[in-house]
PDB file of C-alpha atoms and ligand atoms in Angstrom:
ATOM      1  CA  MET A 212      -8.514  32.953 -56.455  1.00  0.00           C
ATOM      2  CA  TYR A 213      -6.346  34.227 -59.306  1.00  0.00           C
ATOM      3  CA  ASN A 214      -7.147  31.984 -62.304  1.00  0.00           C
ATOM      4  CA  LEU A 215      -3.449  31.099 -62.389  1.00  0.00           C
ATOM      5  CA  LEU A 216      -4.056  27.829 -64.233  1.00  0.00           C
ATOM      6  CA  LYS A 217      -6.831  28.840 -66.599  1.00  0.00           C
ATOM      7  CA  GLY A 218      -6.602  26.856 -69.841  1.00  0.00           C
ATOM      8  CA  LYS A 219      -4.021  24.419 -68.446  1.00  0.00           C
ATOM      9  CA  ARG A 220      -4.366  20.626 -68.537  1.00  0.00           C
ATOM     10  CA  GLY A 221      -2.721  18.160 -66.189  1.00  0.00           C
ATOM     11  CA  ILE A 222      -2.338  14.766 -64.535  1.00  0.00           C
ATOM     12  CA  ILE A 223      -2.389  14.414 -60.735  1.00  0.00           C
ATOM     13  CA  PHE A 224      -0.994  11.216 -59.202  1.00  0.00           C
ATOM     14  CA  GLY A 225      -1.530  10.104 -55.603  1.00  0.00           C
ATOM     15  CA  ALA A 226      -4.815  11.428 -54.154  1.00  0.00           C
ATOM     16  CA  LEU A 227      -5.865   8.669 -51.756  1.00  0.00           C
ATOM     17  CA  ASP A 228      -8.110  10.499 -49.283  1.00  0.00           C
ATOM     18  CA  GLU A 229      -8.818  14.050 -48.193  1.00  0.00           C
ATOM     19  CA  ASN A 230      -5.581  14.209 -46.161  1.00  0.00           C
ATOM     20  CA  SER A 231      -3.405  13.469 -49.200  1.00  0.00           C
ATOM     21  CA  ILE A 232      -1.243  16.324 -50.435  1.00  0.00           C
ATOM     22  CA  ALA A 233      -2.383  15.431 -53.972  1.00  0.00           C
ATOM     23  CA  TRP A 234      -6.020  15.805 -52.882  1.00  0.00           C
ATOM     24  CA  LYS A 235      -5.462  19.349 -51.619  1.00  0.00           C
ATOM     25  CA  THR A 236      -3.485  20.111 -54.767  1.00  0.00           C
ATOM     26  CA  ALA A 237      -6.308  18.879 -57.007  1.00  0.00           C
ATOM     27  CA  GLU A 238      -8.767  21.119 -55.143  1.00  0.00           C
ATOM     28  CA  ARG A 239      -6.487  24.162 -55.451  1.00  0.00           C
ATOM     29  CA  VAL A 240      -5.712  23.507 -59.133  1.00  0.00           C
ATOM     30  CA  HIS A 241      -9.451  23.244 -59.781  1.00  0.00           C
ATOM     31  CA  GLU A 242     -10.038  26.560 -57.985  1.00  0.00           C
ATOM     32  CA  GLU A 243      -7.357  28.171 -60.163  1.00  0.00           C
ATOM     33  CA  GLY A 244      -9.086  27.043 -63.361  1.00  0.00           C
ATOM     34  CA  GLY A 245      -6.911  24.038 -64.308  1.00  0.00           C
ATOM     35  CA  VAL A 246      -8.430  20.818 -65.640  1.00  0.00           C
ATOM     36  CA  PHE A 247      -6.906  17.408 -64.992  1.00  0.00           C
ATOM     37  CA  VAL A 248      -7.151  13.649 -64.875  1.00  0.00           C
ATOM     38  CA  LEU A 249      -6.742  11.971 -61.482  1.00  0.00           C
ATOM     39  CA  THR A 250      -4.839   8.714 -61.179  1.00  0.00           C
ATOM     40  CA  ASN A 251      -3.814   6.246 -58.530  1.00  0.00           C
ATOM     41  CA  ALA A 252      -2.858   2.571 -58.193  1.00  0.00           C
ATOM     42  CA  PRO A 253      -5.815   0.231 -58.783  1.00  0.00           C
ATOM     43  CA  VAL A 254      -5.562  -1.049 -55.189  1.00  0.00           C
ATOM     44  CA  ALA A 255      -5.763   2.506 -53.828  1.00  0.00           C
ATOM     45  CA  MET A 256      -9.046   3.028 -55.686  1.00  0.00           C
ATOM     46  CA  ARG A 257     -10.609   0.393 -53.475  1.00  0.00           C
ATOM     47  CA  MET A 258      -9.091   1.733 -50.230  1.00  0.00           C
ATOM     48  CA  GLY A 259      -9.515   5.464 -50.796  1.00  0.00           C
ATOM     49  CA  THR A 260     -12.200   7.953 -51.707  1.00  0.00           C
ATOM     50  CA  ILE A 261     -10.840   9.383 -54.966  1.00  0.00           C
ATOM     51  CA  ASP A 262     -14.280   9.245 -56.660  1.00  0.00           C
ATOM     52  CA  GLN A 263     -15.535  11.993 -54.334  1.00  0.00           C
ATOM     53  CA  LEU A 264     -12.652  14.213 -55.407  1.00  0.00           C
ATOM     54  CA  ALA A 265     -13.343  13.455 -59.067  1.00  0.00           C
ATOM     55  CA  GLU A 266     -16.961  14.459 -58.660  1.00  0.00           C
ATOM     56  CA  LYS A 267     -16.073  17.647 -56.806  1.00  0.00           C
ATOM     57  CA  THR A 268     -13.508  18.740 -59.404  1.00  0.00           C
ATOM     58  CA  GLY A 269     -15.304  17.433 -62.519  1.00  0.00           C
ATOM     59  CA  SER A 270     -12.401  15.078 -63.301  1.00  0.00           C
ATOM     60  CA  VAL A 271     -12.062  11.591 -64.717  1.00  0.00           C
ATOM     61  CA  VAL A 272     -10.155   8.932 -62.744  1.00  0.00           C
ATOM     62  CA  ILE A 273      -7.811   6.601 -64.645  1.00  0.00           C
ATOM     63  CA  PRO A 274      -6.280   3.763 -62.616  1.00  0.00           C
ATOM     64  CA  ALA A 275      -2.549   3.234 -63.236  1.00  0.00           C
ATOM     65  CA  ASP A 276       0.208   1.514 -61.310  1.00  0.00           C
ATOM     66  CA  ALA A 277       3.031   4.051 -61.548  1.00  0.00           C
ATOM     67  CA  THR A 278       5.613   1.228 -61.674  1.00  0.00           C
ATOM     68  CA  ASN A 279       3.998  -0.195 -64.823  1.00  0.00           C
ATOM     69  CA  VAL A 280       5.104   1.533 -68.038  1.00  0.00           C
ATOM     70  CA  GLU A 281       2.199   0.103 -70.047  1.00  0.00           C
ATOM     71  CA  ASP A 282      -0.294   1.553 -67.537  1.00  0.00           C
ATOM     72  CA  LEU A 283       1.480   4.913 -67.751  1.00  0.00           C
ATOM     73  CA  GLU A 284       1.409   4.929 -71.548  1.00  0.00           C
ATOM     74  CA  LYS A 285      -2.331   4.264 -71.565  1.00  0.00           C
ATOM     75  CA  LEU A 286      -2.848   6.920 -68.899  1.00  0.00           C
ATOM     76  CA  VAL A 287      -0.987   9.627 -70.798  1.00  0.00           C
ATOM     77  CA  LEU A 288      -2.746   8.896 -74.105  1.00  0.00           C
ATOM     78  CA  GLN A 289      -6.173   8.765 -72.447  1.00  0.00           C
ATOM     79  CA  ALA A 290      -5.483  11.957 -70.502  1.00  0.00           C
ATOM     80  CA  MET A 291      -4.636  13.885 -73.691  1.00  0.00           C
ATOM     81  CA  ASP A 292      -7.747  12.464 -75.320  1.00  0.00           C
ATOM     82  CA  ILE A 293     -10.060  13.376 -72.424  1.00  0.00           C
ATOM     83  CA  LEU A 294      -8.539  16.813 -71.794  1.00  0.00           C
ATOM     84  CA  GLY A 295      -8.373  17.685 -75.480  1.00  0.00           C
ATOM     85  CA  GLY A 296      -4.672  18.342 -75.968  1.00  0.00           C
ATOM     86  CA  LYS A 297      -1.148  18.087 -74.601  1.00  0.00           C
ATOM     87  CA  ILE A 298      -0.368  18.319 -70.881  1.00  0.00           C
ATOM     88  CA  ASP A 299       0.794  21.458 -69.048  1.00  0.00           C
ATOM     89  CA  PHE A 300       1.326  20.158 -65.504  1.00  0.00           C
ATOM     90  CA  VAL A 301       1.979  16.857 -63.711  1.00  0.00           C
ATOM     91  CA  LEU A 302       2.132  16.126 -59.975  1.00  0.00           C
ATOM     92  CA  HIS A 303       3.951  12.968 -58.832  1.00  0.00           C
ATOM     93  CA  SER A 304       2.757  12.486 -55.240  1.00  0.00           C
ATOM     94  CA  ILE A 305       3.621   8.831 -54.688  1.00  0.00           C
ATOM     95  CA  GLY A 306       5.519   7.133 -51.894  1.00  0.00           C
ATOM     96  CA  MET A 307       5.582   3.759 -50.154  1.00  0.00           C
ATOM     97  CA  SER A 308       8.219   1.692 -48.363  1.00  0.00           C
ATOM     98  CA  VAL A 309       7.524  -1.985 -47.782  1.00  0.00           C
ATOM     99  CA  ASN A 310      10.297  -2.124 -45.156  1.00  0.00           C
ATOM    100  CA  VAL A 311       8.587   0.699 -43.229  1.00  0.00           C
ATOM    101  CA  ARG A 312       5.229  -1.040 -43.539  1.00  0.00           C
ATOM    102  CA  LYS A 313       6.627  -4.335 -42.278  1.00  0.00           C
ATOM    103  CA  GLY A 314       8.570  -2.664 -39.453  1.00  0.00           C
ATOM    104  CA  ASN A 315      11.993  -3.696 -40.759  1.00  0.00           C
ATOM    105  CA  HIS A 316      14.809  -1.584 -39.327  1.00  0.00           C
ATOM    106  CA  TYR A 317      17.183   0.195 -41.752  1.00  0.00           C
ATOM    107  CA  THR A 318      19.987  -2.132 -40.596  1.00  0.00           C
ATOM    108  CA  ASP A 319      17.886  -5.221 -41.249  1.00  0.00           C
ATOM    109  CA  MET A 320      16.315  -4.706 -44.650  1.00  0.00           C
ATOM    110  CA  ASN A 321      14.587  -7.209 -46.836  1.00  0.00           C
ATOM    111  CA  TYR A 322      16.041  -6.247 -50.232  1.00  0.00           C
ATOM    112  CA  ASP A 323      13.024  -7.435 -52.214  1.00  0.00           C
ATOM    113  CA  PHE A 324      11.026  -4.922 -50.169  1.00  0.00           C
ATOM    114  CA  THR A 325      13.724  -2.289 -50.712  1.00  0.00           C
ATOM    115  CA  THR A 326      13.535  -2.799 -54.469  1.00  0.00           C
ATOM    116  CA  LYS A 327       9.742  -2.618 -54.494  1.00  0.00           C
ATOM    117  CA  GLY A 328       9.690   0.572 -52.414  1.00  0.00           C
ATOM    118  CA  TRP A 329      12.366   2.151 -54.625  1.00  0.00           C
ATOM    119  CA  ASP A 330      10.391   1.274 -57.739  1.00  0.00           C
ATOM    120  CA  VAL A 331       7.187   2.826 -56.341  1.00  0.00           C
ATOM    121  CA  SER A 332       8.734   5.882 -54.671  1.00  0.00           C
ATOM    122  CA  ALA A 333      11.656   6.816 -56.936  1.00  0.00           C
ATOM    123  CA  LEU A 334      11.952   4.957 -60.248  1.00  0.00           C
ATOM    124  CA  SER A 335       8.248   5.557 -60.963  1.00  0.00           C
ATOM    125  CA  PHE A 336       9.157   9.233 -61.417  1.00  0.00           C
ATOM    126  CA  HIS A 337      11.621   8.330 -64.160  1.00  0.00           C
ATOM    127  CA  LYS A 338       8.968   6.125 -65.762  1.00  0.00           C
ATOM    128  CA  VAL A 339       6.396   8.953 -65.691  1.00  0.00           C
ATOM    129  CA  LEU A 340       8.908  11.404 -67.169  1.00  0.00           C
ATOM    130  CA  GLN A 341      10.098   8.990 -69.848  1.00  0.00           C
ATOM    131  CA  VAL A 342       6.560   8.155 -70.993  1.00  0.00           C
ATOM    132  CA  LEU A 343       5.645  11.866 -71.169  1.00  0.00           C
ATOM    133  CA  TYR A 344       8.895  12.586 -73.041  1.00  0.00           C
ATOM    134  CA  LYS A 345       8.651   9.766 -75.564  1.00  0.00           C
ATOM    135  CA  LYS A 346       4.984  10.452 -76.297  1.00  0.00           C
ATOM    136  CA  ASP A 347       5.823  14.167 -76.666  1.00  0.00           C
ATOM    137  CA  ALA A 348       2.869  14.711 -74.336  1.00  0.00           C
ATOM    138  CA  MET A 349       3.987  17.960 -72.647  1.00  0.00           C
ATOM    139  CA  ASN A 350       3.282  21.446 -73.940  1.00  0.00           C
ATOM    140  CA  GLU A 351       6.196  23.915 -74.048  1.00  0.00           C
ATOM    141  CA  TRP A 352       6.616  25.723 -70.713  1.00  0.00           C
ATOM    142  CA  GLY A 353       4.888  22.869 -68.947  1.00  0.00           C
ATOM    143  CA  SER A 354       5.791  22.048 -65.340  1.00  0.00           C
ATOM    144  CA  ILE A 355       6.368  18.733 -63.576  1.00  0.00           C
ATOM    145  CA  VAL A 356       6.612  18.463 -59.763  1.00  0.00           C
ATOM    146  CA  ALA A 357       7.398  15.519 -57.470  1.00  0.00           C
ATOM    147  CA  LEU A 358       7.182  15.606 -53.676  1.00  0.00           C
ATOM    148  CA  THR A 359      10.125  14.799 -51.448  1.00  0.00           C
ATOM    149  CA  TYR A 360      11.459  15.106 -47.902  1.00  0.00           C
ATOM    150  CA  MET A 361      14.664  16.470 -46.371  1.00  0.00           C
ATOM    151  CA  ALA A 362      15.756  13.007 -45.220  1.00  0.00           C
ATOM    152  CA  ALA A 363      17.364  12.960 -48.680  1.00  0.00           C
ATOM    153  CA  GLN A 364      19.976  15.437 -47.333  1.00  0.00           C
ATOM    154  CA  ARG A 365      20.076  14.809 -43.574  1.00  0.00           C
ATOM    155  CA  VAL A 366      19.674  11.849 -41.263  1.00  0.00           C
ATOM    156  CA  PHE A 367      16.240  11.148 -39.809  1.00  0.00           C
ATOM    157  CA  PRO A 368      16.709   7.645 -38.356  1.00  0.00           C
ATOM    158  CA  ASN A 369      13.084   6.543 -38.658  1.00  0.00           C
ATOM    159  CA  TYR A 370      12.751   7.593 -42.288  1.00  0.00           C
ATOM    160  CA  ASN A 371      14.356   4.260 -43.189  1.00  0.00           C
ATOM    161  CA  ASP A 372      14.858   3.454 -46.888  1.00  0.00           C
ATOM    162  CA  MET A 373      12.532   6.304 -47.897  1.00  0.00           C
ATOM    163  CA  ALA A 374      15.535   8.596 -47.305  1.00  0.00           C
ATOM    164  CA  ASP A 375      17.453   6.791 -50.053  1.00  0.00           C
ATOM    165  CA  ASN A 376      14.387   6.728 -52.305  1.00  0.00           C
ATOM    166  CA  LYS A 377      13.963  10.491 -51.938  1.00  0.00           C
ATOM    167  CA  ALA A 378      17.644  11.117 -52.753  1.00  0.00           C
ATOM    168  CA  TYR A 379      17.195   9.070 -55.937  1.00  0.00           C
ATOM    169  CA  LEU A 380      13.947  10.881 -56.779  1.00  0.00           C
ATOM    170  CA  GLU A 381      15.573  14.301 -56.422  1.00  0.00           C
ATOM    171  CA  SER A 382      18.447  13.219 -58.643  1.00  0.00           C
ATOM    172  CA  ILE A 383      16.024  12.070 -61.353  1.00  0.00           C
ATOM    173  CA  ALA A 384      14.366  15.506 -61.301  1.00  0.00           C
ATOM    174  CA  ARG A 385      17.736  17.108 -62.105  1.00  0.00           C
ATOM    175  CA  SER A 386      18.959  14.538 -64.612  1.00  0.00           C
ATOM    176  CA  PHE A 387      15.723  14.215 -66.576  1.00  0.00           C
ATOM    177  CA  GLY A 388      14.931  17.898 -66.090  1.00  0.00           C
ATOM    178  CA  TYR A 389      18.023  18.755 -68.106  1.00  0.00           C
ATOM    179  CA  PHE A 390      16.759  16.901 -71.186  1.00  0.00           C
ATOM    180  CA  PHE A 391      13.155  18.027 -70.701  1.00  0.00           C
ATOM    181  CA  GLY A 392      14.358  21.641 -70.511  1.00  0.00           C
ATOM    182  CA  LYS A 393      16.660  21.437 -73.521  1.00  0.00           C
ATOM    183  CA  GLU A 394      14.357  19.509 -75.818  1.00  0.00           C
ATOM    184  CA  LYS A 395      10.866  20.543 -74.764  1.00  0.00           C
ATOM    185  CA  LYS A 396      11.144  23.681 -72.602  1.00  0.00           C
ATOM    186  CA  VAL A 397       9.513  21.809 -69.729  1.00  0.00           C
ATOM    187  CA  ARG A 398      10.612  22.356 -66.131  1.00  0.00           C
ATOM    188  CA  VAL A 399      11.074  19.580 -63.567  1.00  0.00           C
ATOM    189  CA  ASN A 400      11.382  20.237 -59.833  1.00  0.00           C
ATOM    190  CA  THR A 401      10.893  18.577 -56.467  1.00  0.00           C
ATOM    191  CA  ILE A 402       9.165  20.240 -53.519  1.00  0.00           C
ATOM    192  CA  SER A 403      10.603  19.213 -50.156  1.00  0.00           C
ATOM    193  CA  GLN A 404       7.636  19.360 -47.805  1.00  0.00           C
ATOM    194  CA  SER A 405       7.368  19.514 -43.990  1.00  0.00           C
ATOM    195  CA  PRO A 406       6.105  16.391 -42.206  1.00  0.00           C
ATOM    196  CA  THR A 407       2.367  16.229 -42.925  1.00  0.00           C
ATOM    197  CA  PRO A 408      -0.290  14.019 -41.289  1.00  0.00           C
ATOM    198  CA  THR A 409      -1.304  11.783 -44.210  1.00  0.00           C
ATOM    199  CA  THR A 410      -1.457   8.018 -44.658  1.00  0.00           C
ATOM    200  CA  ALA A 411       2.118   7.903 -46.018  1.00  0.00           C
ATOM    201  CA  GLY A 412       3.406  10.413 -43.431  1.00  0.00           C
ATOM    202  CA  GLN A 413       1.947   8.598 -40.470  1.00  0.00           C
ATOM    203  CA  GLY A 414       3.748   5.439 -41.549  1.00  0.00           C
ATOM    204  CA  VAL A 415       6.979   6.973 -40.204  1.00  0.00           C
ATOM    205  CA  LYS A 416       7.733   5.551 -36.750  1.00  0.00           C
ATOM    206  CA  GLY A 417       7.291   8.126 -33.972  1.00  0.00           C
ATOM    207  CA  PHE A 418       5.489  10.493 -36.363  1.00  0.00           C
ATOM    208  CA  ASP A 419       3.771  12.560 -33.626  1.00  0.00           C
ATOM    209  CA  GLY A 420       7.064  13.486 -31.942  1.00  0.00           C
ATOM    210  CA  PHE A 421       8.707  14.018 -35.295  1.00  0.00           C
ATOM    211  CA  ILE A 422       6.075  16.445 -36.594  1.00  0.00           C
ATOM    212  CA  ALA A 423       5.947  18.373 -33.276  1.00  0.00           C
ATOM    213  CA  PHE A 424       9.759  18.722 -33.206  1.00  0.00           C
ATOM    214  CA  SER A 425       9.762  19.926 -36.808  1.00  0.00           C
ATOM    215  CA  ASP A 426       7.081  22.490 -36.021  1.00  0.00           C
ATOM    216  CA  LYS A 427       9.062  23.864 -33.056  1.00  0.00           C
ATOM    217  CA  MET A 428      12.264  24.021 -35.128  1.00  0.00           C
ATOM    218  CA  SER A 429      10.706  25.948 -38.022  1.00  0.00           C
ATOM    219  CA  PRO A 430      10.498  29.746 -37.659  1.00  0.00           C
ATOM    220  CA  LEU A 431       7.229  29.744 -39.600  1.00  0.00           C
ATOM    221  CA  GLY A 432       6.009  26.374 -38.307  1.00  0.00           C
ATOM    222  CA  ASN A 433       5.397  23.300 -40.462  1.00  0.00           C
ATOM    223  CA  ALA A 434       3.897  23.829 -43.913  1.00  0.00           C
ATOM    224  CA  THR A 435       0.477  22.176 -44.199  1.00  0.00           C
ATOM    225  CA  ALA A 436      -0.772  20.031 -47.086  1.00  0.00           C
ATOM    226  CA  LEU A 437      -2.781  23.024 -48.301  1.00  0.00           C
ATOM    227  CA  GLU A 438       0.324  25.224 -48.241  1.00  0.00           C
ATOM    228  CA  CYS A 439       2.139  22.580 -50.269  1.00  0.00           C
ATOM    229  CA  ALA A 440      -0.763  22.653 -52.737  1.00  0.00           C
ATOM    230  CA  ASP A 441      -0.431  26.452 -52.984  1.00  0.00           C
ATOM    231  CA  TYR A 442       3.284  26.180 -53.743  1.00  0.00           C
ATOM    232  CA  THR A 443       2.625  23.520 -56.366  1.00  0.00           C
ATOM    233  CA  VAL A 444       0.016  25.748 -58.024  1.00  0.00           C
ATOM    234  CA  ALA A 445       2.648  28.496 -58.214  1.00  0.00           C
ATOM    235  CA  MET A 446       5.080  26.027 -59.783  1.00  0.00           C
ATOM    236  CA  PHE A 447       2.457  24.982 -62.348  1.00  0.00           C
ATOM    237  CA  SER A 448       1.663  28.602 -63.212  1.00  0.00           C
ATOM    238  CA  ASP A 449       3.414  30.802 -65.778  1.00  0.00           C
ATOM    239  CA  LEU A 450       4.926  32.844 -62.915  1.00  0.00           C
ATOM    240  CA  THR A 451       7.772  30.315 -62.415  1.00  0.00           C
ATOM    241  CA  ARG A 452       8.805  29.556 -66.005  1.00  0.00           C
ATOM    242  CA  LYS A 453      12.563  29.580 -65.493  1.00  0.00           C
ATOM    243  CA  VAL A 454      12.642  27.583 -62.250  1.00  0.00           C
ATOM    244  CA  THR A 455      13.911  24.110 -63.027  1.00  0.00           C
ATOM    245  CA  LEU A 456      16.220  21.303 -61.742  1.00  0.00           C
ATOM    246  CA  GLN A 457      15.564  22.568 -58.200  1.00  0.00           C
ATOM    247  CA  ASN A 458      14.751  20.951 -54.904  1.00  0.00           C
ATOM    248  CA  LEU A 459      12.465  23.586 -53.366  1.00  0.00           C
ATOM    249  CA  TYR A 460      11.917  23.643 -49.607  1.00  0.00           C
ATOM    250  CA  ASN A 461       8.385  24.275 -48.391  1.00  0.00           C
ATOM    251  CA  ASP A 462       9.201  23.749 -44.745  1.00  0.00           C
ATOM    252  CA  GLY A 463       8.741  26.972 -42.747  1.00  0.00           C
ATOM    253  CA  GLY A 464      12.523  27.441 -42.652  1.00  0.00           C
ATOM    254  CA  PHE A 465      13.346  24.098 -40.983  1.00  0.00           C
ATOM    255  CA  SER A 466      16.121  23.149 -43.419  1.00  0.00           C
ATOM    256  CA  ASN A 467      18.239  26.226 -42.588  1.00  0.00           C
ATOM    257  CA  THR A 468      17.620  26.303 -38.839  1.00  0.00           C
ATOM    258  CA  GLY A 469      20.356  24.895 -36.578  1.00  0.00           C
ATOM    259  CA  VAL A 470      18.252  25.070 -33.449  1.00  0.00           C
ATOM    260  CA  SER A 471      15.275  27.100 -32.262  1.00  0.00           C
ATOM    261  CA  GLN A 472      14.765  28.716 -28.866  1.00  0.00           C
ATOM    262  CA  GLU A 473      11.816  26.383 -28.166  1.00  0.00           C
ATOM    263  CA  VAL A 474      13.994  23.331 -28.670  1.00  0.00           C
ATOM    264  CA  VAL A 475      16.789  24.786 -26.470  1.00  0.00           C
ATOM    265  CA  ASP A 476      14.211  25.595 -23.781  1.00  0.00           C
ATOM    266  CA  ALA A 477      13.012  22.004 -23.791  1.00  0.00           C
ATOM    267  CA  PHE A 478      16.517  20.910 -22.698  1.00  0.00           C
ATOM    268  CA  GLU A 479      17.025  23.586 -19.990  1.00  0.00           C
ATOM    269  CA  LYS A 480      16.623  22.250 -16.497  1.00  0.00           C
TER     270      LYS A 480
HETATM  271  P1  LIG B 111      -0.662   9.593 -49.219  1.00  0.00           P
HETATM  272  O1  LIG B 111      -0.564   8.260 -48.551  1.00  0.00           O
HETATM  273  O2  LIG B 111      -1.962  10.292 -49.156  1.00  0.00           O
HETATM  274  O3  LIG B 111      -0.177   9.504 -50.750  1.00  0.00           O
HETATM  275  C1  LIG B 111       0.711   8.514 -51.242  1.00  0.00           C
HETATM  276  C2  LIG B 111       0.108   7.998 -52.533  1.00  0.00           C
HETATM  277  O4  LIG B 111       0.969   7.117 -53.244  1.00  0.00           O
HETATM  278  C3  LIG B 111      -1.213   7.252 -52.296  1.00  0.00           C
HETATM  279  O5  LIG B 111      -2.273   7.878 -52.997  1.00  0.00           O
HETATM  280  C4  LIG B 111      -0.913   5.884 -52.866  1.00  0.00           C
HETATM  281  O6  LIG B 111      -2.052   5.220 -53.359  1.00  0.00           O
HETATM  282  C5  LIG B 111       0.098   6.236 -53.945  1.00  0.00           C
HETATM  283  N1  LIG B 111       0.773   5.049 -54.478  1.00  0.00           N
HETATM  284  C6  LIG B 111       1.392   4.065 -53.767  1.00  0.00           C
HETATM  285  N2  LIG B 111       1.831   3.104 -54.614  1.00  0.00           N
HETATM  286  C7  LIG B 111       1.502   3.501 -55.881  1.00  0.00           C
HETATM  287  C8  LIG B 111       1.687   2.940 -57.179  1.00  0.00           C
HETATM  288  N3  LIG B 111       2.303   1.759 -57.356  1.00  0.00           N
HETATM  289  N4  LIG B 111       1.203   3.610 -58.245  1.00  0.00           N
HETATM  290  C9  LIG B 111       0.557   4.800 -58.101  1.00  0.00           C
HETATM  291  N5  LIG B 111       0.367   5.385 -56.896  1.00  0.00           N
HETATM  292  C10 LIG B 111       0.825   4.738 -55.796  1.00  0.00           C
HETATM  293  O7  LIG B 111       0.477  10.489 -48.511  1.00  0.00           O
HETATM  294  P2  LIG B 111       1.123  11.915 -48.863  1.00  0.00           P
HETATM  295  O8  LIG B 111       1.827  12.335 -47.648  1.00  0.00           O
HETATM  296  O9  LIG B 111       0.115  12.799 -49.477  1.00  0.00           O
HETATM  297  O10 LIG B 111       2.257  11.521 -49.912  1.00  0.00           O
HETATM  298  C11 LIG B 111       2.436  12.183 -51.132  1.00  0.00           C
HETATM  299  C12 LIG B 111       3.916  12.435 -51.407  1.00  0.00           C
HETATM  300  O11 LIG B 111       4.405  13.411 -50.488  1.00  0.00           O
HETATM  301  C13 LIG B 111       4.820  11.219 -51.248  1.00  0.00           C
HETATM  302  O12 LIG B 111       5.828  11.239 -52.242  1.00  0.00           O
HETATM  303  C14 LIG B 111       5.429  11.458 -49.880  1.00  0.00           C
HETATM  304  O13 LIG B 111       6.646  10.767 -49.706  1.00  0.00           O
HETATM  305  C15 LIG B 111       5.635  12.965 -49.976  1.00  0.00           C
HETATM  306  N6  LIG B 111       5.914  13.626 -48.706  1.00  0.00           N
HETATM  307  C16 LIG B 111       5.098  13.412 -47.624  1.00  0.00           C
HETATM  308  C17 LIG B 111       5.387  13.983 -46.406  1.00  0.00           C
HETATM  309  C18 LIG B 111       4.542  13.681 -45.211  1.00  0.00           C
HETATM  310  O14 LIG B 111       4.999  13.895 -44.074  1.00  0.00           O
HETATM  311  N7  LIG B 111       3.323  13.228 -45.379  1.00  0.00           N
HETATM  312  C19 LIG B 111       6.545  14.895 -46.229  1.00  0.00           C
HETATM  313  C20 LIG B 111       7.297  15.100 -47.439  1.00  0.00           C
HETATM  314  C21 LIG B 111       6.995  14.468 -48.625  1.00  0.00           C
END
């Protein structure tokens, strides 16, 4: 370990269980010397095992629904209080589509579900950023990361309305990142991660085929949750101070590969 985050304070959203990308990130940040508050939706506290992670990393858990601005305001103020100063890093690792959960096809959406999923998966990022901005809660040269998927750029039929939510999320990172950079010297980026076997990931229909295909298409193979955590640590560290407004692929090369030999071979008679 390199002590890359020594003396840095943060907030980590979205650790549900040990498969969660946010869980692995919290463990890696802890190893690199960062301190943080963990947060998740109140309902997820009952379903998941976040308390074990808190114990392991010496962190406090503060429940907050990321769609609720009041919850976010309380979270940010409490986090600064507990951690003893302004925030250096934030991970937004939140996603949920009600249409996916209910099995509604993209061509047969329930728009109340669409709106709810958009609020949780995309607009919540704006809400997090706006609360941090208005409360002047970020230290200069701080770093904010949200997680996304390449369905924002290309068609993956089973990704459903999460594709649209991710496109919106990535746009927020650029638009808000401009103001955060100008006014507060804070960087805002999204990391576009390979398919990963987590609760949210496995909600995608046909996930097993999807993740295997992606692995065969990627020259380096799929990036794991731990590898995503490593990349996020790098983005939180002082080694990436001028990287901002970017959508950063952590996908083993998938996004720039037209076809791989393994995939061609699978179609040869
Ligand atoms: P996960 O299911 O472990 O994490 C999703 C989290 O969102 C959960 O902790 C859940 O409680 C939280 N959440 C849902 N509604 C919330 C709300 N109202 N307020 C606060 N938190 C809420 O799954 P995973 O895969 O770790 O997901 C993390 C992020 O990574 C998501 O943005 C996901 O879209 C993204 N991602 C996942 C990929 C995958 O294949 N698993 C690939 C690329 C991106």
